[in-house]
Tab-separated table of C-alpha atoms and ligand atoms in Angstrom:
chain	number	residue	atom	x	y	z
A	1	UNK	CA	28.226	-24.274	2.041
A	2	UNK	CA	27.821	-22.238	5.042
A	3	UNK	CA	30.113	-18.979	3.702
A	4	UNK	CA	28.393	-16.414	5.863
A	5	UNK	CA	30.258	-14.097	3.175
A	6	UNK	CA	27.460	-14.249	0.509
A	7	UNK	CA	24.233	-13.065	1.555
A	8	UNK	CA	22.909	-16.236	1.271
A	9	UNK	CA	25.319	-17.349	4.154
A	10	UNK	CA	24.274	-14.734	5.902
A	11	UNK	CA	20.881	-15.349	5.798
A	12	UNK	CA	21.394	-19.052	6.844
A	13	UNK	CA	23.739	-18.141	9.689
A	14	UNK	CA	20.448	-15.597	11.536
A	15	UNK	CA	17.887	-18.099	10.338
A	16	UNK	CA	19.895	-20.632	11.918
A	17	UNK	CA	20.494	-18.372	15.262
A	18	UNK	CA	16.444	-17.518	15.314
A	19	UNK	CA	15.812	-20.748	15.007
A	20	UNK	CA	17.918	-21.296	18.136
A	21	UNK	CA	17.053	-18.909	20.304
A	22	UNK	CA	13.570	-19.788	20.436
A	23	UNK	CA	14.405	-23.773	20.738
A	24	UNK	CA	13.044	-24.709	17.338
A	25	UNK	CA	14.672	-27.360	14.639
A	26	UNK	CA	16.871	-25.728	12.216
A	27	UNK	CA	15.385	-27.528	9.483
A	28	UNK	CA	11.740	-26.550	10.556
A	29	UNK	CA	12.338	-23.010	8.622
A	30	UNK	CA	11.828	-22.914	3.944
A	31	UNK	CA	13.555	-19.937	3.217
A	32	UNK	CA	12.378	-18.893	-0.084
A	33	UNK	CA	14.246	-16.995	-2.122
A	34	UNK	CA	12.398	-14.389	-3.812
A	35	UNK	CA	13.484	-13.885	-7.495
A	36	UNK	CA	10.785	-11.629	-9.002
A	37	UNK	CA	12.179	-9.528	-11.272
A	38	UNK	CA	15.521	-10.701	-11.984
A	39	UNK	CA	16.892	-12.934	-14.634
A	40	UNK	CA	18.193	-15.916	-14.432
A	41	UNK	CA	21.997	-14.851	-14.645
A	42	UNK	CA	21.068	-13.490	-11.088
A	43	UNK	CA	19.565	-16.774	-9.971
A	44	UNK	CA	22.011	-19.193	-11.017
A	45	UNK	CA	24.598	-18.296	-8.218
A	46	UNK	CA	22.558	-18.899	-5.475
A	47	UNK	CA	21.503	-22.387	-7.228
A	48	UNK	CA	24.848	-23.024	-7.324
A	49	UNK	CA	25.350	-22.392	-3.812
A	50	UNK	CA	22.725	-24.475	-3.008
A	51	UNK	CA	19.388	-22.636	-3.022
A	52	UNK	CA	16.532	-24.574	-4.246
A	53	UNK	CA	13.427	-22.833	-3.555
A	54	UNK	CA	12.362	-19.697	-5.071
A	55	UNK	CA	9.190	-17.614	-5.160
A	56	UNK	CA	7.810	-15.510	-8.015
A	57	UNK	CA	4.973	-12.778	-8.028
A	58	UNK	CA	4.013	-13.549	-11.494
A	59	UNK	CA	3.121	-16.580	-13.385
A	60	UNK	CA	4.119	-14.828	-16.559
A	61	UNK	CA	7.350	-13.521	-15.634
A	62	UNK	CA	7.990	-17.157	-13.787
A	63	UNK	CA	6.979	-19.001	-16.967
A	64	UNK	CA	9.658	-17.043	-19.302
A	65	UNK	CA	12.447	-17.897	-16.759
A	66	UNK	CA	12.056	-20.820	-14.303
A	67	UNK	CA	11.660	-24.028	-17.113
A	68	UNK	CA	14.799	-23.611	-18.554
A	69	UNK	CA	16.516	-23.468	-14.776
A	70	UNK	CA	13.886	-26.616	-13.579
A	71	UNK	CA	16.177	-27.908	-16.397
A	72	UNK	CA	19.602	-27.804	-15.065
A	73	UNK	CA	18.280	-27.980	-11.197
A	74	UNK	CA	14.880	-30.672	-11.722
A	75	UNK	CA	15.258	-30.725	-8.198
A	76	UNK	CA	14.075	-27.021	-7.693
A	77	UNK	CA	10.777	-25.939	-5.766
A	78	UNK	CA	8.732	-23.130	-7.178
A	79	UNK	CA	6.596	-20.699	-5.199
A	80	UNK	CA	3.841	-18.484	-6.129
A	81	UNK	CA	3.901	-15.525	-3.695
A	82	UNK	CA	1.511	-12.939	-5.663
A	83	UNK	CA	-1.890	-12.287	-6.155
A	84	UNK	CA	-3.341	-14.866	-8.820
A	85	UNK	CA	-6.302	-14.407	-10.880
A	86	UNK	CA	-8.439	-16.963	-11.832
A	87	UNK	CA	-7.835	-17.200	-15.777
A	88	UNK	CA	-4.132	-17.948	-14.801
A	89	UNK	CA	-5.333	-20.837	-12.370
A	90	UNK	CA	-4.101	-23.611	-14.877
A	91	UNK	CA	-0.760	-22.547	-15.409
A	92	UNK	CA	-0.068	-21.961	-12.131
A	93	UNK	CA	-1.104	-25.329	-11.162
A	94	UNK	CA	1.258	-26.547	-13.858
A	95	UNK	CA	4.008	-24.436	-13.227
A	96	UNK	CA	4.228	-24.014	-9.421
A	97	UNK	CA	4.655	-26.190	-6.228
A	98	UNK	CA	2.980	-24.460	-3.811
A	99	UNK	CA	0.977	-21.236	-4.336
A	100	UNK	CA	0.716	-18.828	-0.976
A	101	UNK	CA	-2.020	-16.424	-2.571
A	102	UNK	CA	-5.211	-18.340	-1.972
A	103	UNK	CA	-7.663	-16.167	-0.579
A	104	UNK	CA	-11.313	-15.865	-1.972
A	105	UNK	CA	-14.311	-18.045	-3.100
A	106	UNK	CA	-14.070	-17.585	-6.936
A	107	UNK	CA	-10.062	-18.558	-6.584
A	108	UNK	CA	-11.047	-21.784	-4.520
A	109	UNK	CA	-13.446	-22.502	-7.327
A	110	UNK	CA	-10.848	-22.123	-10.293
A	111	UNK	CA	-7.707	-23.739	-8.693
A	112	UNK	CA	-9.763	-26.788	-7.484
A	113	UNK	CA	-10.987	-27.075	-11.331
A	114	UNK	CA	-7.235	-26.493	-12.470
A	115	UNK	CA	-6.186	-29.321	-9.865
A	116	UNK	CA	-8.629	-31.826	-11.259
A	117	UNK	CA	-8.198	-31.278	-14.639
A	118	UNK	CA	-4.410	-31.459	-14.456
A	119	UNK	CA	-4.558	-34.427	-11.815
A	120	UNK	CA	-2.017	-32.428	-9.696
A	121	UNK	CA	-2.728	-31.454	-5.910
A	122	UNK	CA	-0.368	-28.082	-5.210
A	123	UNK	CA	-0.238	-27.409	-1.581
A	124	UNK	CA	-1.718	-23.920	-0.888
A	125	UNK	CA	-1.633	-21.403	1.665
A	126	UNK	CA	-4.563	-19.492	2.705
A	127	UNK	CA	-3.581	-15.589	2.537
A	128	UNK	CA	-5.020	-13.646	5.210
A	129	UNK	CA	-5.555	-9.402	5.106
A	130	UNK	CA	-3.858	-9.367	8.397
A	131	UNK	CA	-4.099	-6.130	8.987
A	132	UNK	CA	-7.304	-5.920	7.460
A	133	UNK	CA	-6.117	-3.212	5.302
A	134	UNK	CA	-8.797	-1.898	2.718
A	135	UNK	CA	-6.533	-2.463	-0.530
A	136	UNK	CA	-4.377	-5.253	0.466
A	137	UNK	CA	-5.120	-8.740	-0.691
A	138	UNK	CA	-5.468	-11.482	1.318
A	139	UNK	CA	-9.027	-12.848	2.941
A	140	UNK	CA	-10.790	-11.040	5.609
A	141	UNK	CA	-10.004	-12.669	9.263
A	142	UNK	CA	-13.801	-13.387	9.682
A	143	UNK	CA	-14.062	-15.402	6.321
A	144	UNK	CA	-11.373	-17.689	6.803
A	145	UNK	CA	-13.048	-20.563	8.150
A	146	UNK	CA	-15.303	-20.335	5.068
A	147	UNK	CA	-12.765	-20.403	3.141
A	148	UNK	CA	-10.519	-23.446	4.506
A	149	UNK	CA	-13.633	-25.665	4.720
A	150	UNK	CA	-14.151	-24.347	0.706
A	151	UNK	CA	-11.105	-25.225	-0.335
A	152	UNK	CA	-11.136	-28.430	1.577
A	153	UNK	CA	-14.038	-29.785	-0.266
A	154	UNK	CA	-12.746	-28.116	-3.557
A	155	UNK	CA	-9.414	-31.136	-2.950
A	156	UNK	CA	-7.087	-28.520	-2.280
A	157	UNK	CA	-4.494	-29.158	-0.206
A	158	UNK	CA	-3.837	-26.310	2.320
A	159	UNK	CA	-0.337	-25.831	3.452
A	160	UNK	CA	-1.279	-23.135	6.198
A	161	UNK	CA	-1.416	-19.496	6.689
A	162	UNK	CA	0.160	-16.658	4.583
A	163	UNK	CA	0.469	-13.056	5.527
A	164	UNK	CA	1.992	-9.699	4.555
A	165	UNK	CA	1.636	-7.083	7.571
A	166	UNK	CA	1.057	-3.784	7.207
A	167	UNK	CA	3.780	-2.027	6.218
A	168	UNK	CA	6.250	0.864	8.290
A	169	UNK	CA	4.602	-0.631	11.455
A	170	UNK	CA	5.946	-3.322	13.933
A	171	UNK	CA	5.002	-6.793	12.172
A	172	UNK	CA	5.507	-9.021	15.347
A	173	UNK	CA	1.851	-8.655	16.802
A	174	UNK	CA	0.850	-9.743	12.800
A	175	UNK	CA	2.904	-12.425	12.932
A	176	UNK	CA	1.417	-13.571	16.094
A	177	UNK	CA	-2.032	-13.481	15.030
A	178	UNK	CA	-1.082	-15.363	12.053
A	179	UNK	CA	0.269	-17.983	14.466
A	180	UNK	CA	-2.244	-18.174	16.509
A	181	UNK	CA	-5.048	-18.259	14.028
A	182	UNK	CA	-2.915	-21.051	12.367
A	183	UNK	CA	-2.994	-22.819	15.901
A	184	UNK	CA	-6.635	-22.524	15.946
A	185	UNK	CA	-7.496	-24.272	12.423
A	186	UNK	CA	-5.544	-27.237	13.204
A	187	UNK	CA	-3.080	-26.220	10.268
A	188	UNK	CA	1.241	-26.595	10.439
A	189	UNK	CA	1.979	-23.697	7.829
A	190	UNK	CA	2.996	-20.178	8.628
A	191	UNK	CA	4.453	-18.135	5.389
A	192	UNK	CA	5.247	-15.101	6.964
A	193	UNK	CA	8.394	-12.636	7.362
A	194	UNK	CA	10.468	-11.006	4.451
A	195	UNK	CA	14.218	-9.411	4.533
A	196	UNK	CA	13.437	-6.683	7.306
A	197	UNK	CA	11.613	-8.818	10.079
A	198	UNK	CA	12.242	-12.843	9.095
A	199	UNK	CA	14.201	-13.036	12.593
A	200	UNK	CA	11.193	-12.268	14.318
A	201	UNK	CA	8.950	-14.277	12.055
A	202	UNK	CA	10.586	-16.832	12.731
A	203	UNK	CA	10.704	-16.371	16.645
A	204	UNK	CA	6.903	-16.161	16.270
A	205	UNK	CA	6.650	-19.818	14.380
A	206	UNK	CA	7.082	-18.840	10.671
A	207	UNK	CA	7.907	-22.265	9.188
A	208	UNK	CA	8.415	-20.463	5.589
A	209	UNK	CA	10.442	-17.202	5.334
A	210	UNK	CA	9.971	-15.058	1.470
A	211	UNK	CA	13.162	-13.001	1.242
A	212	UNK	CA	13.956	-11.090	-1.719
A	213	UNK	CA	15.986	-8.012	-1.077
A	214	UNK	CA	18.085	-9.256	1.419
A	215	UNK	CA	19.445	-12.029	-1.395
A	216	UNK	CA	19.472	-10.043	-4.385
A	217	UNK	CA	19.727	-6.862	-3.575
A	218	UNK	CA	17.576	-3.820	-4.642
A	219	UNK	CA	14.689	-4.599	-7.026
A	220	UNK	CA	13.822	-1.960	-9.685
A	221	UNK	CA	10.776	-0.494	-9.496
B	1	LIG	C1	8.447	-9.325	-2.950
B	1	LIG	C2	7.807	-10.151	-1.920
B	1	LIG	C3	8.560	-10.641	-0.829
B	1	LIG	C4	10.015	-10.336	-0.613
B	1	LIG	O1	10.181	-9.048	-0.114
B	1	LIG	P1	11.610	-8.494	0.331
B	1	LIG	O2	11.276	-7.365	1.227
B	1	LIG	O3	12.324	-8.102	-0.904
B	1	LIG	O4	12.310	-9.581	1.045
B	1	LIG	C5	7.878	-11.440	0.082
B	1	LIG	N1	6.575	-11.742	-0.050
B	1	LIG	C6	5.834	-11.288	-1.075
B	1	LIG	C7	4.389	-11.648	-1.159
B	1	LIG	C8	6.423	-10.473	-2.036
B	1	LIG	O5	5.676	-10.016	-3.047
């Protein structure tokens, strides 16, 4: 299974070597394979070699594909990596296994509705605007406790931490505060890292890498 010549090898083989280097558990890194916008003819290689968690950006686009692969692969985890508005809050909670967009009030309020009503607890992660960057989503630094303590009495069940750094700068000191604020709330989760930094995510405690690129190649804009 280990055929460093796919790029699903390969991405094993450094996961496995970060993972080393910085004296962590092999199995204490997800990778997530990021299949937004391609079909399912490009996902059912790498579910044949063995990939079984993927992440989507849109519940729409997830919906059309991922049932009929759930199908042939039941044993296949689905994440929601994108920004999720409320009116989809249902069929997210029906469709996905974890969601790592959770990051204001009103979405606290709809997915802990959505949970109740469809007696399913998904795991979340709490997305944080790392950088605080002005269009970016993610919750403000400063409202995070709010938030966790929200979502805790909404029943939600919080998986950790989930950021995307600013972009075209280093990422490591992101991923560190991500770590550390993670460290501070008592919470195990860190989603963090994508194809061009998940080494050093992972050297800074990511416990769930989102790779896209890096697996399939090029997306189209
Ligand atoms: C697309 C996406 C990724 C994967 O990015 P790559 O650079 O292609 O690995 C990771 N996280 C989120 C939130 C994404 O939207």
């Amino acid at each position: 299974m280990d055929n460093s010549a796919t790029p699903l090898g390969n991405i094993r083989q450094k996961m496995a070597h970060a993972c080393k280097i910085s004296g962590r558990e092999a199995d204490s890194v997800t990778l997530i394979a990021i299949s937004k916008t391609h079909d399912a003819d490009r996902i059912r290689p790498l579910l044949e070699e063995g990939q079984r968690v993927f992440g989507e950006n849109r519940v729409q686009e997830a919906q059309a594909k991922w049932p009929a692969l759930c199908e042939d692969y039941p044993d296949t985890e689905l994440h929601l990596v994108g920004q999720l508005q409320s009116n989809k809050a249902d069929d997210a909670v029906e469709l996905f296994d974890c969601i790592h967009s959770l990051d204001r009030m009103s979405l606290v309020k709809a997915l802990g509705k959505a949970m109740d009503k469809a007696d399913r607890r998904v795991p979340c992660f709490v997305q944080v605007n790392i950088g605080e960057e002005e269009q970016k989503g993610g919750c403000a630094i400063d409202e995070l406790p709010a938030l966790l303590s929200a979502a805790q009495d909404a029943g939600i069940p919080i998986a950790g931490l989930m950021c995307v750094p600013p972009l075209e700068i280093e990422a490591a000191p992101f991923f560190a505060l991500l770590d550390k604020l993670a460290r501070d709330h008592g919470l195990e989760g860190r989603s963090m890292g994508m194809s061009g930094d998940f080494e050093t995510a992972i050297m800074l405690g990511a416990t769930h890498i989102r790779v896209g690129s890096a697996l399939f190649g090029a997306r189209e804009a």
